[in-house]
mmCIF file of C-alpha atoms in Angstrom:
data_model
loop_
_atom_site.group_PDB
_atom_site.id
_atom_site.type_symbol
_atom_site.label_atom_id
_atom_site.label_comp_id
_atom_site.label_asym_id
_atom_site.label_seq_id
_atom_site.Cartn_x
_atom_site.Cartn_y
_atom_site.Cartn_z
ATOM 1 C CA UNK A 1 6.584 20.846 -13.183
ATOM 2 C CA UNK A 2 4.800 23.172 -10.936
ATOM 3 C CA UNK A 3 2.369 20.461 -10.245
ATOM 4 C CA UNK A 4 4.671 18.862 -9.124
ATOM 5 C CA UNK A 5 6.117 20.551 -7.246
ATOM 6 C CA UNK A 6 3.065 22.047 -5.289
ATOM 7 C CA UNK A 7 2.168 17.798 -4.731
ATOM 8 C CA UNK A 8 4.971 17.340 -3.185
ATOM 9 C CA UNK A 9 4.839 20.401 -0.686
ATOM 10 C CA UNK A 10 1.340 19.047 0.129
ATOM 11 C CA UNK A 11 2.377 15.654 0.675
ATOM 12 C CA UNK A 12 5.259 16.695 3.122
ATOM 13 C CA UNK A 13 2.754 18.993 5.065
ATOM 14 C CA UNK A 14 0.054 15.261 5.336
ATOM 15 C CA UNK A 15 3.361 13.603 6.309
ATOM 16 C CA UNK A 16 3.780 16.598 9.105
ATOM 17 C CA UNK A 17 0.432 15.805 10.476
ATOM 18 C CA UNK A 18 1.815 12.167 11.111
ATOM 19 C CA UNK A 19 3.993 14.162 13.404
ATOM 20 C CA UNK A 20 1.486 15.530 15.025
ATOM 21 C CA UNK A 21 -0.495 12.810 15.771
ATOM 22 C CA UNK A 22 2.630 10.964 16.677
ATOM 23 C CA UNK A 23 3.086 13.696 19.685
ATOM 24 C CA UNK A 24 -0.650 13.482 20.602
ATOM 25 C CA UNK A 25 -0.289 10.057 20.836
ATOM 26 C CA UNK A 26 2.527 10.002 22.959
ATOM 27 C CA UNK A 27 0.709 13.195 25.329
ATOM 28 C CA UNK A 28 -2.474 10.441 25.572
ATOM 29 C CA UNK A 29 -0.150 8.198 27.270
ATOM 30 C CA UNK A 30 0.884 9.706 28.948
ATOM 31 C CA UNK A 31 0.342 11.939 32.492
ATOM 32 C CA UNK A 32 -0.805 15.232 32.064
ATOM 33 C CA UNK A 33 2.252 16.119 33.858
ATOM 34 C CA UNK A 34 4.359 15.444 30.786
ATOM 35 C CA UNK A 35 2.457 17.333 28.241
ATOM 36 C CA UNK A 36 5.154 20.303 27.345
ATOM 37 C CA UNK A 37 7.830 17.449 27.915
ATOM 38 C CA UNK A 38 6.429 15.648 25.254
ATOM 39 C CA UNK A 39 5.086 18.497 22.900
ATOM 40 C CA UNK A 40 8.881 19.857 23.494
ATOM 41 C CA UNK A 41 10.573 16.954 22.535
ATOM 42 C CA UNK A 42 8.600 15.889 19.551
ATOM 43 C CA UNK A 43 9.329 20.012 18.176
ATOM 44 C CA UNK A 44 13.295 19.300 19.321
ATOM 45 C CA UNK A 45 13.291 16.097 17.172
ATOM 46 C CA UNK A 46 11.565 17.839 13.979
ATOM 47 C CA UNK A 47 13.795 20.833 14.673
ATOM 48 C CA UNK A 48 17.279 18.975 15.008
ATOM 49 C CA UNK A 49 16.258 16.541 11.919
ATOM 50 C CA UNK A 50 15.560 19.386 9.974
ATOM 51 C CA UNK A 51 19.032 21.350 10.468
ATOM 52 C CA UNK A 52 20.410 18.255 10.063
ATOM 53 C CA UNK A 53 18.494 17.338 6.669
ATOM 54 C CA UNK A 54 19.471 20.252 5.040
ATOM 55 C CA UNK A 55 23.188 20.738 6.365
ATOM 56 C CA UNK A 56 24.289 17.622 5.413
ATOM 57 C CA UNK A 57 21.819 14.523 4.600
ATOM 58 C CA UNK A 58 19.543 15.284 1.911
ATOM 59 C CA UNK A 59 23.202 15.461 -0.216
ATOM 60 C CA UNK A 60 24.311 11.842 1.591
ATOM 61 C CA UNK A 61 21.137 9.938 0.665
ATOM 62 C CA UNK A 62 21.178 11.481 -2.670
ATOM 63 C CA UNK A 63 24.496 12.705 -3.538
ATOM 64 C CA UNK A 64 26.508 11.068 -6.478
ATOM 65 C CA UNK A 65 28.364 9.264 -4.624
ATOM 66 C CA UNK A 66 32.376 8.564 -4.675
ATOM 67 C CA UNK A 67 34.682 6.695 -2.736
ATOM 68 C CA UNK A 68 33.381 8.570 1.061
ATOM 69 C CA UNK A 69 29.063 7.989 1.044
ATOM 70 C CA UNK A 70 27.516 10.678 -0.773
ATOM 71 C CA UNK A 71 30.167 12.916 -0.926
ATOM 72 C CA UNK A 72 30.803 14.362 -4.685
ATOM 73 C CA UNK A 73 32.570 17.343 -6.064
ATOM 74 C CA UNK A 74 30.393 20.288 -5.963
ATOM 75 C CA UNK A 75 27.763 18.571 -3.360
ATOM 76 C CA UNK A 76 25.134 20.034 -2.224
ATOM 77 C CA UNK A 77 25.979 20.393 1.754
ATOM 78 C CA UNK A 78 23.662 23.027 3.307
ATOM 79 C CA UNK A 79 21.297 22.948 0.041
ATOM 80 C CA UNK A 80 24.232 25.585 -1.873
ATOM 81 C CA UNK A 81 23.396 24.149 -5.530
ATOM 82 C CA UNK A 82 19.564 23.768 -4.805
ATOM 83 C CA UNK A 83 18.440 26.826 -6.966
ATOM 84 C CA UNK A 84 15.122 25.521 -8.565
ATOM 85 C CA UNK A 85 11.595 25.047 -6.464
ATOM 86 C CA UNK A 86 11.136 21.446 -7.165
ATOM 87 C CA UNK A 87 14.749 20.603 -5.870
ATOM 88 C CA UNK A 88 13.780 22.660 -2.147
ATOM 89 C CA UNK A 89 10.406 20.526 -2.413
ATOM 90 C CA UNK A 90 11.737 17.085 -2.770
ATOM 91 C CA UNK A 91 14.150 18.095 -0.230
ATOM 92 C CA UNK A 92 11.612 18.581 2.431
ATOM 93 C CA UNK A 93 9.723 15.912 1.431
ATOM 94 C CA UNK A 94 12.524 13.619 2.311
ATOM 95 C CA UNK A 95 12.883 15.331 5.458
ATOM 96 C CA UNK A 96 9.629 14.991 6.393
ATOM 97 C CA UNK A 97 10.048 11.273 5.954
ATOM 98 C CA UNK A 98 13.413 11.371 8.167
ATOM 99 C CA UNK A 99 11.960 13.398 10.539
ATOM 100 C CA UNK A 100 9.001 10.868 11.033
ATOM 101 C CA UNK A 101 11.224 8.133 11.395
ATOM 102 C CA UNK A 102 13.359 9.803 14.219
ATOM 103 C CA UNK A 103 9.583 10.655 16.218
ATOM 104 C CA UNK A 104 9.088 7.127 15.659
ATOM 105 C CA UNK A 105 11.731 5.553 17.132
ATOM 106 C CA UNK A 106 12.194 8.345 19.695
ATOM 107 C CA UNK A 107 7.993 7.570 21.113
ATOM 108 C CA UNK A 108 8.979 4.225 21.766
#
């Protein structure tokens, strides 16, 4: 399990570099005028996706589920039943995925 777990923190932190390279992308075509623009908004999407992630949409992509999407008795809004390391890892994972897609579509 520790395995894992440690794979998946590694895997979020290669799918954080895709971030990075993302922004630099985005700064090389750009003027050099809009550098900090750029480096600022690519750290305000990653910031705002991860508040996000953990408040509420780690538990609607994954929740059990009822009636309202994702929404079960006992959820896990703002990560309160995440209590074991692998849970918080696979958790960031997934927002590391979100994230990407948001710098994605927000570079084009």
């Amino acid at each position: 399990e520790a395995h894992a777990t440690w794979w998946l923190v590694l895997t979020s932190i290669n799918i954080f570099g895709m971030q990075l390279g993302f922004c630099m992308l985005e700064v090389g075509c750009a003027t050099a005028k809009s550098t900090e623009v750029l480096i600022m908004k690519n750290l305000c999407d990653a910031s705002v996706v991860a508040l996000l992630w953990w408040a509420i949409g780690h538990e609607f992509a994954f929740g059990g589920g009822s009636v309202f999407v994702g929404f079960s008795p006992g959820a896990a809004f703002f990560g309160h039943t995440y209590s074991k390391a692998d849970e918080w890892s696979q958790m960031f994972l997934q927002f590391q995925f979100a994230a990407t897609s948001v710098t994605i579509v927000s570079g084009a």
